[in-house]
Short mmCIF file of C-alpha atoms in Angstrom, two decimals:
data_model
loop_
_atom_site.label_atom_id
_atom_site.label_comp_id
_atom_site.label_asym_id
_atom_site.label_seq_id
_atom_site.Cartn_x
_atom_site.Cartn_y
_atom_site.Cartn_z
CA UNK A 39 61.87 71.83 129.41
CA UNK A 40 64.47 69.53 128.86
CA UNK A 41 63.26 68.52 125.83
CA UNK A 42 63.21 72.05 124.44
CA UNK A 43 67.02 72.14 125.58
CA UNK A 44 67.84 69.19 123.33
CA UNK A 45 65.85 70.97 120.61
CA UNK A 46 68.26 74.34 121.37
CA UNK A 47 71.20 72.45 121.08
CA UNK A 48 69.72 70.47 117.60
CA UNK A 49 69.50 73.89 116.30
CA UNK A 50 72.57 75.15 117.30
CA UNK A 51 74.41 72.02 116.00
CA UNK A 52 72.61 72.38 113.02
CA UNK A 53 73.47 75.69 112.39
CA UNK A 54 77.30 75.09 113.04
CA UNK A 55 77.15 72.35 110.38
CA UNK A 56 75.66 74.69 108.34
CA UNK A 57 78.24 78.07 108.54
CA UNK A 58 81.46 75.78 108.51
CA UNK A 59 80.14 73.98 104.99
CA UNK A 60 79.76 76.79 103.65
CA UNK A 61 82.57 79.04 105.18
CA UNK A 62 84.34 75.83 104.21
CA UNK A 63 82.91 75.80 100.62
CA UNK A 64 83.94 79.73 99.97
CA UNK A 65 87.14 78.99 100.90
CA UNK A 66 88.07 76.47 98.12
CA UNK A 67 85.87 77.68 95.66
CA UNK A 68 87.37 78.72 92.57
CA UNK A 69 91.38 78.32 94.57
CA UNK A 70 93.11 79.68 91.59
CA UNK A 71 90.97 82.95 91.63
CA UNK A 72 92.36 86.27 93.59
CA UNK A 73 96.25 86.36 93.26
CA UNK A 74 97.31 90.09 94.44
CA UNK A 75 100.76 88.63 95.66
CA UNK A 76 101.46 85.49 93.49
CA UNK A 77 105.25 86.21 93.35
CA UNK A 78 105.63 85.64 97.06
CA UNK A 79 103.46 82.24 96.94
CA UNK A 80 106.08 81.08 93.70
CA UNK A 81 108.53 81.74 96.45
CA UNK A 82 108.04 78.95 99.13
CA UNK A 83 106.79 76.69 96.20
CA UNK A 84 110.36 77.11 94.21
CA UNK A 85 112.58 77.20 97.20
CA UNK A 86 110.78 74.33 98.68
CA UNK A 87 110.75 71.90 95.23
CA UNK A 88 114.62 72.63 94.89
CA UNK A 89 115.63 72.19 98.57
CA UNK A 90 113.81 68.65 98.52
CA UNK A 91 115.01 67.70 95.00
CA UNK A 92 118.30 69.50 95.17
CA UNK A 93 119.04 70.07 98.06
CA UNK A 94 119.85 73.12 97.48
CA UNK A 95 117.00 75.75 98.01
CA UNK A 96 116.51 78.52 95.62
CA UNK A 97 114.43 81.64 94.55
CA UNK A 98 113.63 85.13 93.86
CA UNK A 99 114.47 87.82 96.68
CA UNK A 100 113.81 91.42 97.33
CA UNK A 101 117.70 91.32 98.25
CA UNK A 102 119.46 91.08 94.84
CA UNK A 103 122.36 92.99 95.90
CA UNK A 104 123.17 91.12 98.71
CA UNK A 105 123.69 87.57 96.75
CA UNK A 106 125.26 89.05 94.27
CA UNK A 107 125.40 86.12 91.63
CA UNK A 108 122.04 84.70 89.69
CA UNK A 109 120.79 81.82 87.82
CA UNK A 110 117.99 80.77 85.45
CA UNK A 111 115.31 78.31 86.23
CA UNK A 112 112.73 76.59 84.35
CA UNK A 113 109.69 75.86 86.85
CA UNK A 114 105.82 75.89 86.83
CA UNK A 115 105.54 77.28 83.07
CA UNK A 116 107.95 79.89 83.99
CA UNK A 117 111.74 80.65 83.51
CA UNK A 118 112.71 82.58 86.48
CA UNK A 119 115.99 84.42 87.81
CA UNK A 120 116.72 82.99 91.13
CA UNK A 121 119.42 83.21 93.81
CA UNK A 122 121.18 79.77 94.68
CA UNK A 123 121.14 79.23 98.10
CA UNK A 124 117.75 81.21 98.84
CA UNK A 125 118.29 81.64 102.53
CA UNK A 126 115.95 84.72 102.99
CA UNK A 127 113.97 82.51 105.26
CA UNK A 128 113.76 79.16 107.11
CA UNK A 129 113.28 75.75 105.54
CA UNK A 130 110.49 74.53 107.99
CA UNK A 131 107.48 76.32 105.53
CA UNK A 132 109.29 75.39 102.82
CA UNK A 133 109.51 71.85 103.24
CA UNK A 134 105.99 71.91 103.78
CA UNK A 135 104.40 73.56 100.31
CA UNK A 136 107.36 71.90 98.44
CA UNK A 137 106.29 68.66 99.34
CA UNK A 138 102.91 68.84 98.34
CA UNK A 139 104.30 70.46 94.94
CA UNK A 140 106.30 67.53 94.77
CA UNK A 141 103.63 64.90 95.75
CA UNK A 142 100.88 66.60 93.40
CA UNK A 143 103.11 66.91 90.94
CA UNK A 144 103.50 70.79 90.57
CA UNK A 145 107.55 70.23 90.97
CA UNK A 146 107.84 70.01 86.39
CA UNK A 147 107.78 72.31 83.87
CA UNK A 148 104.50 72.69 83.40
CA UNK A 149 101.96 75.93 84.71
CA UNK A 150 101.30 75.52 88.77
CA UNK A 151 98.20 74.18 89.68
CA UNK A 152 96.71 76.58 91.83
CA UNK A 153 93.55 75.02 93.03
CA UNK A 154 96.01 72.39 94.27
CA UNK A 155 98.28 73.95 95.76
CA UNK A 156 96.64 76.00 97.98
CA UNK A 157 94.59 73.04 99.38
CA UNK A 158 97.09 72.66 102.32
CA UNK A 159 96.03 76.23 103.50
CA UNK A 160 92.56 75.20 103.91
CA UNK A 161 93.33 72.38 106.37
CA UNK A 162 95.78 74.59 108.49
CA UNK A 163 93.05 77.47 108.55
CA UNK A 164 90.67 74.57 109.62
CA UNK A 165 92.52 73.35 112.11
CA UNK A 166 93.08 77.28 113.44
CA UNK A 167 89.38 77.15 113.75
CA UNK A 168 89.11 73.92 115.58
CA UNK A 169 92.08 74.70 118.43
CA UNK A 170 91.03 77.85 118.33
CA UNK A 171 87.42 76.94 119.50
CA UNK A 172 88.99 74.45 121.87
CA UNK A 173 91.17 77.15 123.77
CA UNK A 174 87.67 79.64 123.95
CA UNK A 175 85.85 76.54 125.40
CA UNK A 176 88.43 75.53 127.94
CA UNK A 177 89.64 78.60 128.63
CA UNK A 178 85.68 80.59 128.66
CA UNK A 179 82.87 79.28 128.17
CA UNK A 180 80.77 76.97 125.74
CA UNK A 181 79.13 79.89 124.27
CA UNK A 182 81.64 82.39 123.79
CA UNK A 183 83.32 79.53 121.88
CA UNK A 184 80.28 79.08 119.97
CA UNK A 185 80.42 82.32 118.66
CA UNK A 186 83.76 82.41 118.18
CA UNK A 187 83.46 79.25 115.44
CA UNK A 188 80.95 81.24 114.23
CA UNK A 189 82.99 84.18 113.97
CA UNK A 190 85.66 82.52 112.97
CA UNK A 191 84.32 80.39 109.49
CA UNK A 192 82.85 83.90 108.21
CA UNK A 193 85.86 86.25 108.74
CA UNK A 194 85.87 87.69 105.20
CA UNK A 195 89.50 88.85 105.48
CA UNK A 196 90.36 84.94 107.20
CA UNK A 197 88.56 83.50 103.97
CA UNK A 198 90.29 85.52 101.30
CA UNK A 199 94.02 84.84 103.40
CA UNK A 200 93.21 81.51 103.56
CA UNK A 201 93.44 81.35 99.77
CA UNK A 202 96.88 82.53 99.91
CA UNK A 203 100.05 80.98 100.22
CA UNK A 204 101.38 81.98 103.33
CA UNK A 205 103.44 81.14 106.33
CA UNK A 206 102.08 82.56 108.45
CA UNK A 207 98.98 80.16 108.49
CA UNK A 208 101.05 77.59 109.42
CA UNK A 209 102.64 80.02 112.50
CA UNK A 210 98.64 80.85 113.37
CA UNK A 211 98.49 77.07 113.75
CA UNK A 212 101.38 76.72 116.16
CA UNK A 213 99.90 79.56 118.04
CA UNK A 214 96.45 78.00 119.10
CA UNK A 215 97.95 74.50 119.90
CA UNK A 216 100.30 76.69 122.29
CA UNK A 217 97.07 78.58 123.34
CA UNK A 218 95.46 75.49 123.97
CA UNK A 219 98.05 73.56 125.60
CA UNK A 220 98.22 77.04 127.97
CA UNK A 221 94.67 76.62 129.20
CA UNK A 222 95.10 72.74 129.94
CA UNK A 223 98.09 74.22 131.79
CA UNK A 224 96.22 76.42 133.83
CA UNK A 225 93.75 74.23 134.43
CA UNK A 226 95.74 71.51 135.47
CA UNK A 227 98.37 73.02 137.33
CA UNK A 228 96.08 73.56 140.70
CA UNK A 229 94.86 69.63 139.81
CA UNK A 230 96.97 67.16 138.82
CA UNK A 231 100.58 68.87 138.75
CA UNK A 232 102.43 65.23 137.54
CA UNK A 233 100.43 65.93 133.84
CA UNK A 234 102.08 69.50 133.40
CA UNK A 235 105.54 68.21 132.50
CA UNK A 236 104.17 66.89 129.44
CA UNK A 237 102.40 70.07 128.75
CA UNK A 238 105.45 71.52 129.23
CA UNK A 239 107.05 69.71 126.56
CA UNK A 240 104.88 70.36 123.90
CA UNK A 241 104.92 74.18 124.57
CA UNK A 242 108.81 73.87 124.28
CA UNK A 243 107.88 71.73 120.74
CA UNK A 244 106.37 74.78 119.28
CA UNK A 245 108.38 77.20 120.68
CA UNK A 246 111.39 75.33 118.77
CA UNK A 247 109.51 74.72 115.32
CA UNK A 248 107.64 78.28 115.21
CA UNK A 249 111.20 79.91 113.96
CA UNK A 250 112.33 77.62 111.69
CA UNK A 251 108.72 78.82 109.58
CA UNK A 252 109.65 82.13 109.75
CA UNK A 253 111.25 84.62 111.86
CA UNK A 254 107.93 86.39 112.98
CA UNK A 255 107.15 82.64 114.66
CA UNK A 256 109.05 83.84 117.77
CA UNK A 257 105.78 85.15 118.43
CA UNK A 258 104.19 81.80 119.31
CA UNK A 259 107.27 81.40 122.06
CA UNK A 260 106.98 84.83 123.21
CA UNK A 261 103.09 84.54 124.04
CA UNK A 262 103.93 80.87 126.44
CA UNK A 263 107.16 83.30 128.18
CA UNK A 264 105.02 86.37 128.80
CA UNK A 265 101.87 84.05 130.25
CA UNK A 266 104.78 82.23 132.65
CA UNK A 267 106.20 85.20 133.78
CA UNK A 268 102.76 87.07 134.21
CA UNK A 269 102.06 83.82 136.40
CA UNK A 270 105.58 83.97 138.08
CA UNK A 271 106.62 80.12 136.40
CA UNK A 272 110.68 81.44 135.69
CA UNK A 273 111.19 77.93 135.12
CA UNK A 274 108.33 77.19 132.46
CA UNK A 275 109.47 80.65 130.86
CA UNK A 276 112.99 79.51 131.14
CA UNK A 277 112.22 76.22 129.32
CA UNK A 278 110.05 78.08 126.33
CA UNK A 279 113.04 80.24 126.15
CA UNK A 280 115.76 77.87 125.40
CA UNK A 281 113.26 75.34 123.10
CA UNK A 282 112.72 78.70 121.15
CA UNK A 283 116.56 80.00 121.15
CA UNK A 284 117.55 76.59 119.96
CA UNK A 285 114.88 76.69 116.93
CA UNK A 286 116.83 80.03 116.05
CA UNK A 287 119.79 78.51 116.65
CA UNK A 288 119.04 75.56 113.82
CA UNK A 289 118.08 78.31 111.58
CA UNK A 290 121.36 79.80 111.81
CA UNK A 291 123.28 76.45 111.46
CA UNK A 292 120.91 76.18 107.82
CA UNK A 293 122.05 79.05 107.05
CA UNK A 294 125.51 78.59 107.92
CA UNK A 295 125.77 75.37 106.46
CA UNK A 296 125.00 76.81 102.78
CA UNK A 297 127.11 79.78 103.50
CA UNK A 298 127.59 81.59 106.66
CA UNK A 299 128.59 85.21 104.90
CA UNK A 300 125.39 85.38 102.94
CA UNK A 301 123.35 84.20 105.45
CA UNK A 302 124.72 86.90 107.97
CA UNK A 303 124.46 89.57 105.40
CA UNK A 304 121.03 88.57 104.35
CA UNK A 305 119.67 88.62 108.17
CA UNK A 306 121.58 92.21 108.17
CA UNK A 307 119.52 93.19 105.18
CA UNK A 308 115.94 91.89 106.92
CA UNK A 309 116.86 94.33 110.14
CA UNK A 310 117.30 97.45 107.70
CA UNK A 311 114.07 97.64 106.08
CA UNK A 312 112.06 100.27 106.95
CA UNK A 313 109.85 100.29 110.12
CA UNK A 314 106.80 102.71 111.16
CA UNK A 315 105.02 102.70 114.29
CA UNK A 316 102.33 103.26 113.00
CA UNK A 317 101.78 99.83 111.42
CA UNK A 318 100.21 98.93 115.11
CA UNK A 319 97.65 101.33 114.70
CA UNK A 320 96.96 100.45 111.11
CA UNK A 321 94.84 97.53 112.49
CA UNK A 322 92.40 99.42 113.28
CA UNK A 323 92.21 101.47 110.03
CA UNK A 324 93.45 98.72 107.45
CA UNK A 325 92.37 95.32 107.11
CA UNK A 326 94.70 94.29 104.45
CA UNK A 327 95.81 90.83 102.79
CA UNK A 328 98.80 90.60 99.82
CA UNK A 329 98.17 93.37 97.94
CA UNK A 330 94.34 92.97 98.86
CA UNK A 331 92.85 96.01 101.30
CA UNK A 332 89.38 94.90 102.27
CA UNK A 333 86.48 97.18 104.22
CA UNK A 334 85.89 94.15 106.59
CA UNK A 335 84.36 96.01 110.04
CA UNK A 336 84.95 92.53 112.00
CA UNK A 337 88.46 93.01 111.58
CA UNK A 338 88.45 95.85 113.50
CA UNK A 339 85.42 94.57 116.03
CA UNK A 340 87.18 91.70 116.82
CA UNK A 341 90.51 93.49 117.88
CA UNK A 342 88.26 96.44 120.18
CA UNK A 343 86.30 92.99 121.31
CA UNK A 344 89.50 91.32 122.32
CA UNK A 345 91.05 94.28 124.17
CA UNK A 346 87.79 95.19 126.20
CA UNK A 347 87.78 91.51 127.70
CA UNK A 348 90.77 92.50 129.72
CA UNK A 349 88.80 94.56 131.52
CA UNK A 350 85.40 92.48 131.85
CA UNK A 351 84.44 91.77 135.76
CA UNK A 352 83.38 88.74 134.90
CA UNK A 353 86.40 87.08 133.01
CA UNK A 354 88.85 85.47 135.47
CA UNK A 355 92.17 86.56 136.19
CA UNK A 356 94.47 83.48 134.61
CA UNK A 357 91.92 83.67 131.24
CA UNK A 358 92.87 87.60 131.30
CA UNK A 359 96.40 86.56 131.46
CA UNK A 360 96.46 84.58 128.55
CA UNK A 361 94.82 87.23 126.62
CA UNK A 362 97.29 89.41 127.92
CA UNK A 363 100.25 87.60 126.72
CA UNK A 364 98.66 87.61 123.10
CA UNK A 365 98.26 91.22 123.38
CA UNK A 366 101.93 92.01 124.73
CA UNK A 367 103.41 89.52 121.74
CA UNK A 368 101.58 90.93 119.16
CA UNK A 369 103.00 94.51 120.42
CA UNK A 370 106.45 93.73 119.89
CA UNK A 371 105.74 91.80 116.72
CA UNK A 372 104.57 94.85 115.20
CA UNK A 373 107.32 97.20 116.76
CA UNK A 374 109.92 95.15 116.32
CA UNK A 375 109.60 92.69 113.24
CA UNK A 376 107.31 94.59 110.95
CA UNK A 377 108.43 96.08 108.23
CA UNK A 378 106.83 99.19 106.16
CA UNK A 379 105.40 96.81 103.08
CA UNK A 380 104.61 94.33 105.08
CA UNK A 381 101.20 93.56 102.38
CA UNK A 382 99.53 92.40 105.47
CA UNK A 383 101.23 88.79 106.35
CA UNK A 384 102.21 89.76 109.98
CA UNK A 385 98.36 90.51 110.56
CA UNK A 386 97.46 86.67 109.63
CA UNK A 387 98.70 86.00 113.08
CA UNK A 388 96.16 88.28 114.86
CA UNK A 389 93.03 86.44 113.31
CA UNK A 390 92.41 83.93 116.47
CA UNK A 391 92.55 87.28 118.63
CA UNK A 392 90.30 88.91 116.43
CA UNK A 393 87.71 85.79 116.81
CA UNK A 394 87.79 85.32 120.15
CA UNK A 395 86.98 89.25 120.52
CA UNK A 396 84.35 88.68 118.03
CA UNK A 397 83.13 86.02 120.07
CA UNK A 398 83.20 88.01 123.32
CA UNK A 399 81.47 91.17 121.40
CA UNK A 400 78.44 88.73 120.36
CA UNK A 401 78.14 87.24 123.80
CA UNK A 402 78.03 90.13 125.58
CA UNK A 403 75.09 91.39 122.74
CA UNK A 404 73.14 88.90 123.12
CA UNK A 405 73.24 88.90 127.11
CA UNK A 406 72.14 92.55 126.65
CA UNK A 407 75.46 94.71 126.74
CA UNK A 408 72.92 96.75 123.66
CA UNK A 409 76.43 99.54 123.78
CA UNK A 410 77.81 96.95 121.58
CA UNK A 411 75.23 98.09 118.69
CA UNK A 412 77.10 100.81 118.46
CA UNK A 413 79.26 99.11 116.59
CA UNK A 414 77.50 95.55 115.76
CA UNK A 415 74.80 97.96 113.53
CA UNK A 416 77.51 100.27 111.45
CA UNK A 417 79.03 97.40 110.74
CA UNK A 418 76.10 95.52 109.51
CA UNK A 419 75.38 98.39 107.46
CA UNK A 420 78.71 98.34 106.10
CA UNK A 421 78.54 94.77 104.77
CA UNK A 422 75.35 95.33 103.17
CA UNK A 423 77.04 98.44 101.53
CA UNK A 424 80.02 96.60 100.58
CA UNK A 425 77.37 93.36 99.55
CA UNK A 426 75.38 95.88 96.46
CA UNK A 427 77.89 98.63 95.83
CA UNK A 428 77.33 99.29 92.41
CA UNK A 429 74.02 98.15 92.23
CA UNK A 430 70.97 100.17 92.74
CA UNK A 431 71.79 101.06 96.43
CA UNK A 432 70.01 104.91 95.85
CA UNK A 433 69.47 106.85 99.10
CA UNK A 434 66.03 105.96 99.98
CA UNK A 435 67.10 102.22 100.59
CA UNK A 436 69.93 103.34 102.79
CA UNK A 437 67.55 105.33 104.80
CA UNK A 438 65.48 102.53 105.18
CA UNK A 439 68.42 100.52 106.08
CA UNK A 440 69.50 103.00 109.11
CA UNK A 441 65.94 103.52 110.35
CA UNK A 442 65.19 99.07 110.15
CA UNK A 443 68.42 99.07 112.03
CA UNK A 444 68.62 101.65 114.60
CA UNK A 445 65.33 102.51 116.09
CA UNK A 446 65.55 99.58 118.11
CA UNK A 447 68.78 100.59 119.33
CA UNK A 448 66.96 104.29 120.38
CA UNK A 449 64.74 101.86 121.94
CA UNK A 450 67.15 99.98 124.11
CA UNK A 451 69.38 103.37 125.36
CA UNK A 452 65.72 105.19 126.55
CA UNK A 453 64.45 101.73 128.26
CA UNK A 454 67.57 100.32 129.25
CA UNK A 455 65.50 97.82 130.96
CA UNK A 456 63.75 96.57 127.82
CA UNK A 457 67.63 94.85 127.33
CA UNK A 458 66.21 92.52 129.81
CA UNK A 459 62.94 90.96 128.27
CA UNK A 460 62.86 88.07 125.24
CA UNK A 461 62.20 90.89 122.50
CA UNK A 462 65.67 91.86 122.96
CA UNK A 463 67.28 88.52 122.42
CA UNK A 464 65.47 87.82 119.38
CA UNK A 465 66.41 90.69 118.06
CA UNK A 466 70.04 90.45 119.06
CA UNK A 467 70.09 87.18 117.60
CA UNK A 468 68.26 88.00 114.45
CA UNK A 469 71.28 90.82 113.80
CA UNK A 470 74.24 88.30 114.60
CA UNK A 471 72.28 85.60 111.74
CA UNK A 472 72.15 88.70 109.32
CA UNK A 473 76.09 89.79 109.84
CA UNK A 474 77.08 85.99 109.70
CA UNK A 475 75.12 85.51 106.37
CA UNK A 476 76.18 88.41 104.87
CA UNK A 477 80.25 87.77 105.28
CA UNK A 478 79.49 84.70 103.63
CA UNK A 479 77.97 86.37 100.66
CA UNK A 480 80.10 89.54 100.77
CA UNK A 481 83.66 87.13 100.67
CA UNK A 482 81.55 84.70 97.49
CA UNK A 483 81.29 88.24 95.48
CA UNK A 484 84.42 89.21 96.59
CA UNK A 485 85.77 85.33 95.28
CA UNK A 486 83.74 85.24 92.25
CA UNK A 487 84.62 88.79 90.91
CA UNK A 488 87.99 89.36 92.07
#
């Protein structure tokens, strides 16, 4: 027996290897491929090369109006009209893709290097993966977390955004550490009380640097302040509150320090733009990245996944919490931050959430919660749809395709029962190898034809 276990977990290891090489793969493959919203990528590269080498940052804007005055500027094989200072958003993202333009040398005249410079969103999608699996395994169990890397590395609307210049990766980032950092928190705070200080501290860390990325980063503060106050910790929430006012705070003395006016009027501009409520319930109806809308069903699983763990018996109360808190934050994010074109940037942040839920769906599949088919199986479908549209996908093979995959599920709902026995497992597993496979294939087409 036990050396069948060690055989289990060879094969599982194995197949983990396997999905994040080639998740991994996808996702750099062919970098300077797939640019729907290009314009807003030049944007952190310019203003990031000219704060470092200038010192002065600078850049395009949706806000002409407001600066007023323009210049000229010769960079990556362009000459550009820009704003001088650029203070539509915080320096802290900025810093970051300017330096790499500036260490791979993408700071001259000549045409950006794409393939380069999106390397840096790789690593912080990788690492999103990694502390994401970390908080699951801490915070769940070892196989929800399983399945949640698994998930995770196949996410066909995670691999295209990863391939895009964005801030909000980097936000994502800061979330899962703070996620993380909550469950050792948790944990530890009915333990060993002297190691939550230093906990503490790093929570107030990213509370302070999320806002200086972007605005939207507030999220990561307001996710530590809801868990505290769900768990009645004023002074934890208290703490995450002032780290995260102060990283406003520097954002405002940037801003001020170029000029106070413009930044003041620019900040007045961000809080006019348009607003609909029913952005929130676009998640459900529009998985959408840049300018890119993509029929991914996992998108949506994941978020229905997510939610429905609240209310799982067997989930317990401080890991419902948590989930809770991620829920709440991403509420006001959406009601209160994001704007009508929003091309999708603001949903980055939900892609952990949407994993995890992912992960719970799976889990709950495989332990025979066959209800879940009712979505697992469209979905399936879907990708395979989405996989040969255009090809020779006539009626009889979609027939085919519905009867392969739903008679079993007839099956299951007369003989409830049947849920229970080793045919069902195999065939639950044998339907989460197929989905995983097929993201992976569906997001290379989607890479290789654009």
């Amino acid at each position: 027996m036990k050396l069948l276990e060690n055989y289990a977990y060879a094969l599982v290891a194995v197949l983990l290897v396997a999905f994040l090489t080639v998740g991994t793969y996808v996702r750099t493959v062919e970098l300077s491929k797939l640019n729907p919203i290009q314009d807003d990528e030049e944007s952190w590269i310019i203003s990031g090369v000219s704060l470092l080498e200038n010192g002065y940052p600078e850049s395009w804007t949706a806000f002409w109006n407001t600066y007023g005055t323009y210049h000229w500027s010769y960079l990556g094989g362009k000459e550009r009209v820009v704003v001088r200072p650029y203070l539509d958003h915080p320096p802290g993202f900025q810093l970051l893709i300017g330096g790499w333009a500036v260490v791979t040398g993408n700071d001259t005249e000549s045409s950006f290097n794409w393939s380069v410079l999106r390397v840096p969103m790789i690593f912080l999608a990788l690492l999103t993966i990694f502390f994401t699996t970390l908080f699951v395994y801490k915070m769940f169990s070892r196989y929800w977390a399983v399945l949640t890397f698994l998930s995770f590395v196949v996410l066909p609307t995670h691999i295209i955004a990863t391939r895009m210049i964005a801030a909000e990766h980097l936000i994502v980032l800061l979330m899962v550490i703070t996620l993380y950092v909550l469950a050792l928190y948790s944990h530890l705070e009915k333990k060993v009380k002297r190691h939550t200080p230093w906990l503490l501290v790093v929570l107030c860390i990213t509370a302070f640097c999320a806002p200086l990325i972007k605005l939207s980063g507030s999220i990561v503060a307001l996710i530590a302040i809801i868990y505290f106050l769900i768990s009645s910790n004023y002074k934890a929430a208290i703490s995450i509150l002032v780290a995260a006012t102060a990283g406003v705070g520097m954002y405002i003395a940037y801003g001020c320090y170029f000029d106070c006016n413009l930044f003041w009027s620019v900040m007045q501009q961000h809080g006019t733009r348009a607003q609909t409520f029913w952005y929130f319930f676009s998640l459900l109806g529009k998985p959408d990245i840049g300018y890119t809308e993509l029929s991914d069903p996992f998108f949506v699983i994941g978020l229905v996944g997510s939610f429905s763990a609240l209310f799982a018996t067997d989930i317990s109360e401080s890991t419902k919490n948590i989930l809770r808190s991620i829920w709440f934050a991403s509420m006001f994010l959406f009601l209160i931050l994001a704007p009508v074109e929003l091309y999708g940037w603001y949903k980055y942040i939900l892609f952990p959430l949407i994993a995890i839920g992912c992960g719970y769906v799976w889990l709950s599949f495989i332990k025979g919660s066959y209800m879940w088919s009712i979505f697992l199986i469209p979905a399936v479908l879907l990708l395979l749809e989405n996989l040969f549209i255009g090809g020779q996908y006539d009626s009889v093979i979609r027939k085919l395709l519905i009867a392969a995959f739903t008679i079993p599920v007839f099956i299951w709902i007369i003989k409830p029962a049947w849920s229970k026995k080793v045919m069902y497992r195999y065939w639950a597993f044998s339907i989460l190898f197929i989905a995983l496979s097929i993201q992976l294939l569906w997001s290379f087409q989607i890479v290789f034809t654009g």
